[in-house]
PDB file of C-alpha atoms in Angstrom:
ATOM      1  CA  SER A   1     -30.239   4.980   4.134  1.00  0.00           C
ATOM      2  CA  LEU A   2     -30.227   8.758   4.024  1.00  0.00           C
ATOM      3  CA  THR A   3     -27.374  10.776   2.546  1.00  0.00           C
ATOM      4  CA  VAL A   4     -27.090  14.553   2.320  1.00  0.00           C
ATOM      5  CA  SER A   5     -24.121  16.046   0.494  1.00  0.00           C
ATOM      6  CA  ALA A   6     -22.939  19.276  -1.056  1.00  0.00           C
ATOM      7  CA  GLY A   7     -20.279  20.224  -3.555  1.00  0.00           C
ATOM      8  CA  TRP A   8     -19.305  23.382  -5.364  1.00  0.00           C
ATOM      9  CA  ASP A   9     -21.969  22.922  -8.022  1.00  0.00           C
ATOM     10  CA  SER A  10     -24.717  20.854  -6.440  1.00  0.00           C
ATOM     11  CA  MET A  11     -26.387  19.629  -3.286  1.00  0.00           C
ATOM     12  CA  SER A  12     -28.218  16.354  -2.975  1.00  0.00           C
ATOM     13  CA  VAL A  13     -30.481  14.462  -0.638  1.00  0.00           C
ATOM     14  CA  LYS A  14     -30.733  10.737  -1.310  1.00  0.00           C
ATOM     15  CA  VAL A  15     -32.795   7.996   0.254  1.00  0.00           C
ATOM     16  CA  SER A  16     -32.372   4.334  -0.471  1.00  0.00           C
ATOM     17  CA  GLY A  17     -34.335   1.307   0.582  1.00  0.00           C
ATOM     18  CA  LEU A  18     -36.686  -1.384  -0.565  1.00  0.00           C
ATOM     19  CA  SER A  19     -39.209  -0.460  -3.259  1.00  0.00           C
ATOM     20  CA  ARG A  20     -42.057  -1.647  -1.026  1.00  0.00           C
ATOM     21  CA  ASP A  21     -41.076   1.173   1.378  1.00  0.00           C
ATOM     22  CA  LEU A  22     -41.397   3.914  -1.255  1.00  0.00           C
ATOM     23  CA  ASP A  23     -43.982   5.933   0.696  1.00  0.00           C
ATOM     24  CA  PHE A  24     -41.852   5.764   3.837  1.00  0.00           C
ATOM     25  CA  LEU A  25     -38.723   6.789   1.894  1.00  0.00           C
ATOM     26  CA  LEU A  26     -40.549   9.705   0.270  1.00  0.00           C
ATOM     27  CA  GLY A  27     -41.733  10.746   3.731  1.00  0.00           C
ATOM     28  CA  ILE A  28     -38.145  10.941   4.951  1.00  0.00           C
ATOM     29  CA  LEU A  29     -37.081  12.763   1.791  1.00  0.00           C
ATOM     30  CA  GLY A  30     -39.969  15.203   2.208  1.00  0.00           C
ATOM     31  CA  ASP A  31     -39.073  15.931   5.826  1.00  0.00           C
ATOM     32  CA  VAL A  32     -35.448  16.641   4.961  1.00  0.00           C
ATOM     33  CA  VAL A  33     -36.145  18.727   1.845  1.00  0.00           C
ATOM     34  CA  LEU A  34     -39.325  20.541   2.846  1.00  0.00           C
ATOM     35  CA  ALA A  35     -39.123  20.922   6.617  1.00  0.00           C
ATOM     36  CA  PRO A  36     -35.543  20.926   7.917  1.00  0.00           C
ATOM     37  CA  ARG A  37     -35.276  22.226  11.477  1.00  0.00           C
ATOM     38  CA  PHE A  38     -31.652  23.351  11.646  1.00  0.00           C
ATOM     39  CA  ASP A  39     -31.785  23.268  15.442  1.00  0.00           C
ATOM     40  CA  LEU A  40     -29.253  25.618  17.010  1.00  0.00           C
ATOM     41  CA  VAL A  41     -27.625  22.800  18.984  1.00  0.00           C
ATOM     42  CA  GLU A  42     -27.226  20.677  15.843  1.00  0.00           C
ATOM     43  CA  VAL A  43     -25.831  23.555  13.769  1.00  0.00           C
ATOM     44  CA  GLU A  44     -23.282  24.312  16.487  1.00  0.00           C
ATOM     45  CA  LYS A  45     -22.376  20.633  16.755  1.00  0.00           C
ATOM     46  CA  ALA A  46     -21.913  20.364  12.981  1.00  0.00           C
ATOM     47  CA  ARG A  47     -19.756  23.527  12.933  1.00  0.00           C
ATOM     48  CA  LYS A  48     -17.502  22.188  15.701  1.00  0.00           C
ATOM     49  CA  GLU A  49     -17.227  18.786  14.006  1.00  0.00           C
ATOM     50  CA  GLN A  50     -16.333  20.437  10.709  1.00  0.00           C
ATOM     51  CA  LEU A  51     -13.657  22.578  12.360  1.00  0.00           C
ATOM     52  CA  ALA A  52     -12.211  19.468  14.026  1.00  0.00           C
ATOM     53  CA  GLY A  53     -12.244  17.688  10.672  1.00  0.00           C
ATOM     54  CA  LEU A  54     -10.378  20.556   9.039  1.00  0.00           C
ATOM     55  CA  GLU A  55      -7.746  20.383  11.770  1.00  0.00           C
ATOM     56  CA  ALA A  56      -7.419  16.614  11.363  1.00  0.00           C
ATOM     57  CA  ALA A  57      -7.078  17.004   7.579  1.00  0.00           C
ATOM     58  CA  ASN A  58      -3.778  18.807   8.178  1.00  0.00           C
ATOM     59  CA  ASP A  59      -2.338  15.453   9.272  1.00  0.00           C
ATOM     60  CA  ASN A  60      -3.640  13.569   6.240  1.00  0.00           C
ATOM     61  CA  PRO A  61      -1.076  13.465   3.418  1.00  0.00           C
ATOM     62  CA  GLY A  62      -3.707  12.730   0.776  1.00  0.00           C
ATOM     63  CA  GLU A  63      -5.897  15.625   1.842  1.00  0.00           C
ATOM     64  CA  LEU A  64      -2.949  18.009   1.992  1.00  0.00           C
ATOM     65  CA  ALA A  65      -1.797  17.003  -1.489  1.00  0.00           C
ATOM     66  CA  ARG A  66      -5.287  17.298  -2.963  1.00  0.00           C
ATOM     67  CA  ARG A  67      -5.875  20.680  -1.323  1.00  0.00           C
ATOM     68  CA  GLU A  68      -2.583  22.051  -2.642  1.00  0.00           C
ATOM     69  CA  ALA A  69      -3.152  20.640  -6.136  1.00  0.00           C
ATOM     70  CA  MET A  70      -6.574  22.275  -6.399  1.00  0.00           C
ATOM     71  CA  ALA A  71      -5.222  25.602  -5.139  1.00  0.00           C
ATOM     72  CA  ILE A  72      -2.589  25.497  -7.877  1.00  0.00           C
ATOM     73  CA  LEU A  73      -5.007  24.406 -10.607  1.00  0.00           C
ATOM     74  CA  TYR A  74      -7.657  27.005  -9.709  1.00  0.00           C
ATOM     75  CA  PRO A  75      -5.846  29.822  -7.864  1.00  0.00           C
ATOM     76  CA  ASP A  76      -8.546  32.487  -8.209  1.00  0.00           C
ATOM     77  CA  HIS A  77     -11.626  30.292  -8.266  1.00  0.00           C
ATOM     78  CA  ARG A  78     -13.799  28.537  -5.709  1.00  0.00           C
ATOM     79  CA  TYR A  79     -12.604  25.175  -7.071  1.00  0.00           C
ATOM     80  CA  GLY A  80      -9.191  26.059  -5.643  1.00  0.00           C
ATOM     81  CA  ARG A  81     -10.569  26.062  -2.113  1.00  0.00           C
ATOM     82  CA  PRO A  82     -11.656  22.935  -0.249  1.00  0.00           C
ATOM     83  CA  VAL A  83     -15.383  22.315  -0.479  1.00  0.00           C
ATOM     84  CA  SER A  84     -15.234  21.390   3.211  1.00  0.00           C
ATOM     85  CA  GLY A  85     -14.346  25.003   3.934  1.00  0.00           C
ATOM     86  CA  LEU A  86     -11.552  26.823   5.655  1.00  0.00           C
ATOM     87  CA  PRO A  87     -11.385  27.521   9.386  1.00  0.00           C
ATOM     88  CA  GLU A  88     -12.300  31.169   8.787  1.00  0.00           C
ATOM     89  CA  THR A  89     -15.357  30.300   6.670  1.00  0.00           C
ATOM     90  CA  VAL A  90     -16.596  27.416   8.810  1.00  0.00           C
ATOM     91  CA  GLY A  91     -16.009  29.455  11.973  1.00  0.00           C
ATOM     92  CA  GLY A  92     -18.614  31.956  10.769  1.00  0.00           C
ATOM     93  CA  LEU A  93     -21.244  29.319  10.085  1.00  0.00           C
ATOM     94  CA  ASP A  94     -24.359  29.872  12.159  1.00  0.00           C
ATOM     95  CA  GLN A  95     -28.024  28.933  12.188  1.00  0.00           C
ATOM     96  CA  ALA A  96     -29.090  31.995  10.169  1.00  0.00           C
ATOM     97  CA  ALA A  97     -26.514  31.303   7.438  1.00  0.00           C
ATOM     98  CA  VAL A  98     -27.644  27.691   7.141  1.00  0.00           C
ATOM     99  CA  ARG A  99     -31.291  28.714   6.879  1.00  0.00           C
ATOM    100  CA  ASP A 100     -30.471  31.381   4.270  1.00  0.00           C
ATOM    101  CA  LEU A 101     -28.571  28.854   2.178  1.00  0.00           C
ATOM    102  CA  TYR A 102     -31.454  26.408   2.411  1.00  0.00           C
ATOM    103  CA  ARG A 103     -34.015  29.029   1.353  1.00  0.00           C
ATOM    104  CA  GLY A 104     -31.897  30.031  -1.638  1.00  0.00           C
ATOM    105  CA  PHE A 105     -31.211  26.582  -3.008  1.00  0.00           C
ATOM    106  CA  PHE A 106     -33.876  24.125  -1.936  1.00  0.00           C
ATOM    107  CA  VAL A 107     -36.556  25.353  -4.313  1.00  0.00           C
ATOM    108  CA  PRO A 108     -38.465  23.387  -6.971  1.00  0.00           C
ATOM    109  CA  ASP A 109     -36.759  25.243  -9.831  1.00  0.00           C
ATOM    110  CA  ASN A 110     -33.408  23.887  -8.590  1.00  0.00           C
ATOM    111  CA  ALA A 111     -34.579  20.305  -8.097  1.00  0.00           C
ATOM    112  CA  ILE A 112     -34.034  17.201 -10.171  1.00  0.00           C
ATOM    113  CA  VAL A 113     -35.665  14.003  -8.966  1.00  0.00           C
ATOM    114  CA  SER A 114     -34.594  10.590 -10.154  1.00  0.00           C
ATOM    115  CA  ALA A 115     -35.363   7.050  -9.112  1.00  0.00           C
ATOM    116  CA  SER A 116     -33.940   3.687  -9.968  1.00  0.00           C
ATOM    117  CA  GLY A 117     -34.894   0.158  -9.148  1.00  0.00           C
ATOM    118  CA  ASP A 118     -38.250  -1.542  -8.936  1.00  0.00           C
ATOM    119  CA  VAL A 119     -40.334   1.638  -9.168  1.00  0.00           C
ATOM    120  CA  ASP A 120     -43.476   2.050 -11.251  1.00  0.00           C
ATOM    121  CA  PRO A 121     -43.029   5.415 -13.043  1.00  0.00           C
ATOM    122  CA  GLU A 122     -46.700   6.422 -12.864  1.00  0.00           C
ATOM    123  CA  ALA A 123     -47.047   5.478  -9.198  1.00  0.00           C
ATOM    124  CA  PHE A 124     -43.786   7.261  -8.443  1.00  0.00           C
ATOM    125  CA  ALA A 125     -44.933  10.446 -10.206  1.00  0.00           C
ATOM    126  CA  ALA A 126     -48.233  10.342  -8.294  1.00  0.00           C
ATOM    127  CA  ALA A 127     -46.425   9.828  -4.976  1.00  0.00           C
ATOM    128  CA  LEU A 128     -44.098  12.751  -5.764  1.00  0.00           C
ATOM    129  CA  ALA A 129     -47.032  14.998  -6.636  1.00  0.00           C
ATOM    130  CA  ASP A 130     -48.732  14.015  -3.386  1.00  0.00           C
ATOM    131  CA  ARG A 131     -45.633  14.628  -1.256  1.00  0.00           C
ATOM    132  CA  PHE A 132     -44.107  17.648  -3.060  1.00  0.00           C
ATOM    133  CA  GLY A 133     -47.092  19.172  -4.877  1.00  0.00           C
ATOM    134  CA  ASP A 134     -47.375  22.076  -2.417  1.00  0.00           C
ATOM    135  CA  TRP A 135     -43.650  22.866  -2.485  1.00  0.00           C
ATOM    136  CA  THR A 136     -43.624  26.602  -2.904  1.00  0.00           C
ATOM    137  CA  SER A 137     -41.522  27.962  -5.682  1.00  0.00           C
ATOM    138  CA  GLY A 138     -38.749  30.409  -5.090  1.00  0.00           C
ATOM    139  CA  GLU A 139     -36.006  31.969  -7.108  1.00  0.00           C
ATOM    140  CA  ALA A 140     -33.165  29.513  -7.505  1.00  0.00           C
ATOM    141  CA  GLY A 141     -29.899  30.734  -6.054  1.00  0.00           C
ATOM    142  CA  ASP A 142     -26.511  30.468  -7.677  1.00  0.00           C
ATOM    143  CA  LEU A 143     -23.826  28.586  -5.784  1.00  0.00           C
ATOM    144  CA  ALA A 144     -21.229  30.931  -7.250  1.00  0.00           C
ATOM    145  CA  PRO A 145     -21.316  34.432  -5.760  1.00  0.00           C
ATOM    146  CA  ALA A 146     -21.822  37.260  -8.229  1.00  0.00           C
ATOM    147  CA  GLY A 147     -18.629  38.066 -10.086  1.00  0.00           C
ATOM    148  CA  THR A 148     -17.090  34.609  -9.536  1.00  0.00           C
ATOM    149  CA  PRO A 149     -15.045  33.788 -12.615  1.00  0.00           C
ATOM    150  CA  ALA A 150     -15.606  30.646 -14.614  1.00  0.00           C
ATOM    151  CA  PRO A 151     -12.870  28.067 -14.152  1.00  0.00           C
ATOM    152  CA  PRO A 152     -10.009  28.509 -16.597  1.00  0.00           C
ATOM    153  CA  ALA A 153     -10.342  26.523 -19.811  1.00  0.00           C
ATOM    154  CA  ILE A 154      -6.804  25.195 -19.586  1.00  0.00           C
ATOM    155  CA  THR A 155      -5.032  24.925 -16.294  1.00  0.00           C
ATOM    156  CA  PRO A 156      -2.251  25.035 -15.310  1.00  0.00           C
ATOM    157  CA  GLY A 157      -0.582  27.231 -17.891  1.00  0.00           C
ATOM    158  CA  LYS A 158       2.774  25.513 -17.432  1.00  0.00           C
ATOM    159  CA  ARG A 159       4.267  22.512 -15.704  1.00  0.00           C
ATOM    160  CA  ARG A 160       5.108  23.004 -12.036  1.00  0.00           C
ATOM    161  CA  ILE A 161       6.489  20.858  -9.279  1.00  0.00           C
ATOM    162  CA  VAL A 162       5.208  21.761  -5.839  1.00  0.00           C
ATOM    163  CA  ILE A 163       6.420  20.227  -2.594  1.00  0.00           C
ATOM    164  CA  VAL A 164       4.322  20.611   0.545  1.00  0.00           C
ATOM    165  CA  ASP A 165       6.792  20.215   3.389  1.00  0.00           C
ATOM    166  CA  LYS A 166       5.237  18.591   6.444  1.00  0.00           C
ATOM    167  CA  PRO A 167       8.153  16.859   8.215  1.00  0.00           C
ATOM    168  CA  ASP A 168       6.021  15.455  11.034  1.00  0.00           C
ATOM    169  CA  LEU A 169       4.154  13.158   8.587  1.00  0.00           C
ATOM    170  CA  ASN A 170       5.679   9.738   7.914  1.00  0.00           C
ATOM    171  CA  GLN A 171       3.906   9.226   4.587  1.00  0.00           C
ATOM    172  CA  ALA A 172       4.435  10.817   1.200  1.00  0.00           C
ATOM    173  CA  ARG A 173       1.733  11.446  -1.368  1.00  0.00           C
ATOM    174  CA  ILE A 174       2.325  12.333  -5.000  1.00  0.00           C
ATOM    175  CA  ILE A 175      -0.367  13.800  -7.232  1.00  0.00           C
ATOM    176  CA  ILE A 176      -0.175  14.495 -10.956  1.00  0.00           C
ATOM    177  CA  ALA A 177      -2.908  16.917 -11.905  1.00  0.00           C
TER     178      ALA A 177
END
């Protein structure tokens, strides 16, 4: 399996399979990490899917409650915004932005590699050196834009009860945060 994910503080690319397929798995990992294509058609498709997902999230009581709770806990911080984006941020996503993000974050100085399972450590290290040894170094980017405040040490400052009124939903969701 192949999984690519991103959060506010990290991005990850994971492969999983049988230990006998280690070279094959490292080949897939190398292709994704070292040579992503970011084809225009695929970037546009992903942008449209993300926008549709954001629209659908408005009808999900759990997502609405979580989004509101985070906005209250971290009102002036990136943690207060959904990691999946907002329509205005996702709407501006294009091929150049994706490539810029990749160049700023997928560099050796930002990478941590781990393995678990039936893997010989020495053979694994040799296979990594073979596959990633020519990975050119670059300056690691910071996921937080310059001037972004650190999250507050204690939040919220006082108890609050917030009701998100969405009368067209038949479910209720309660979050204590």
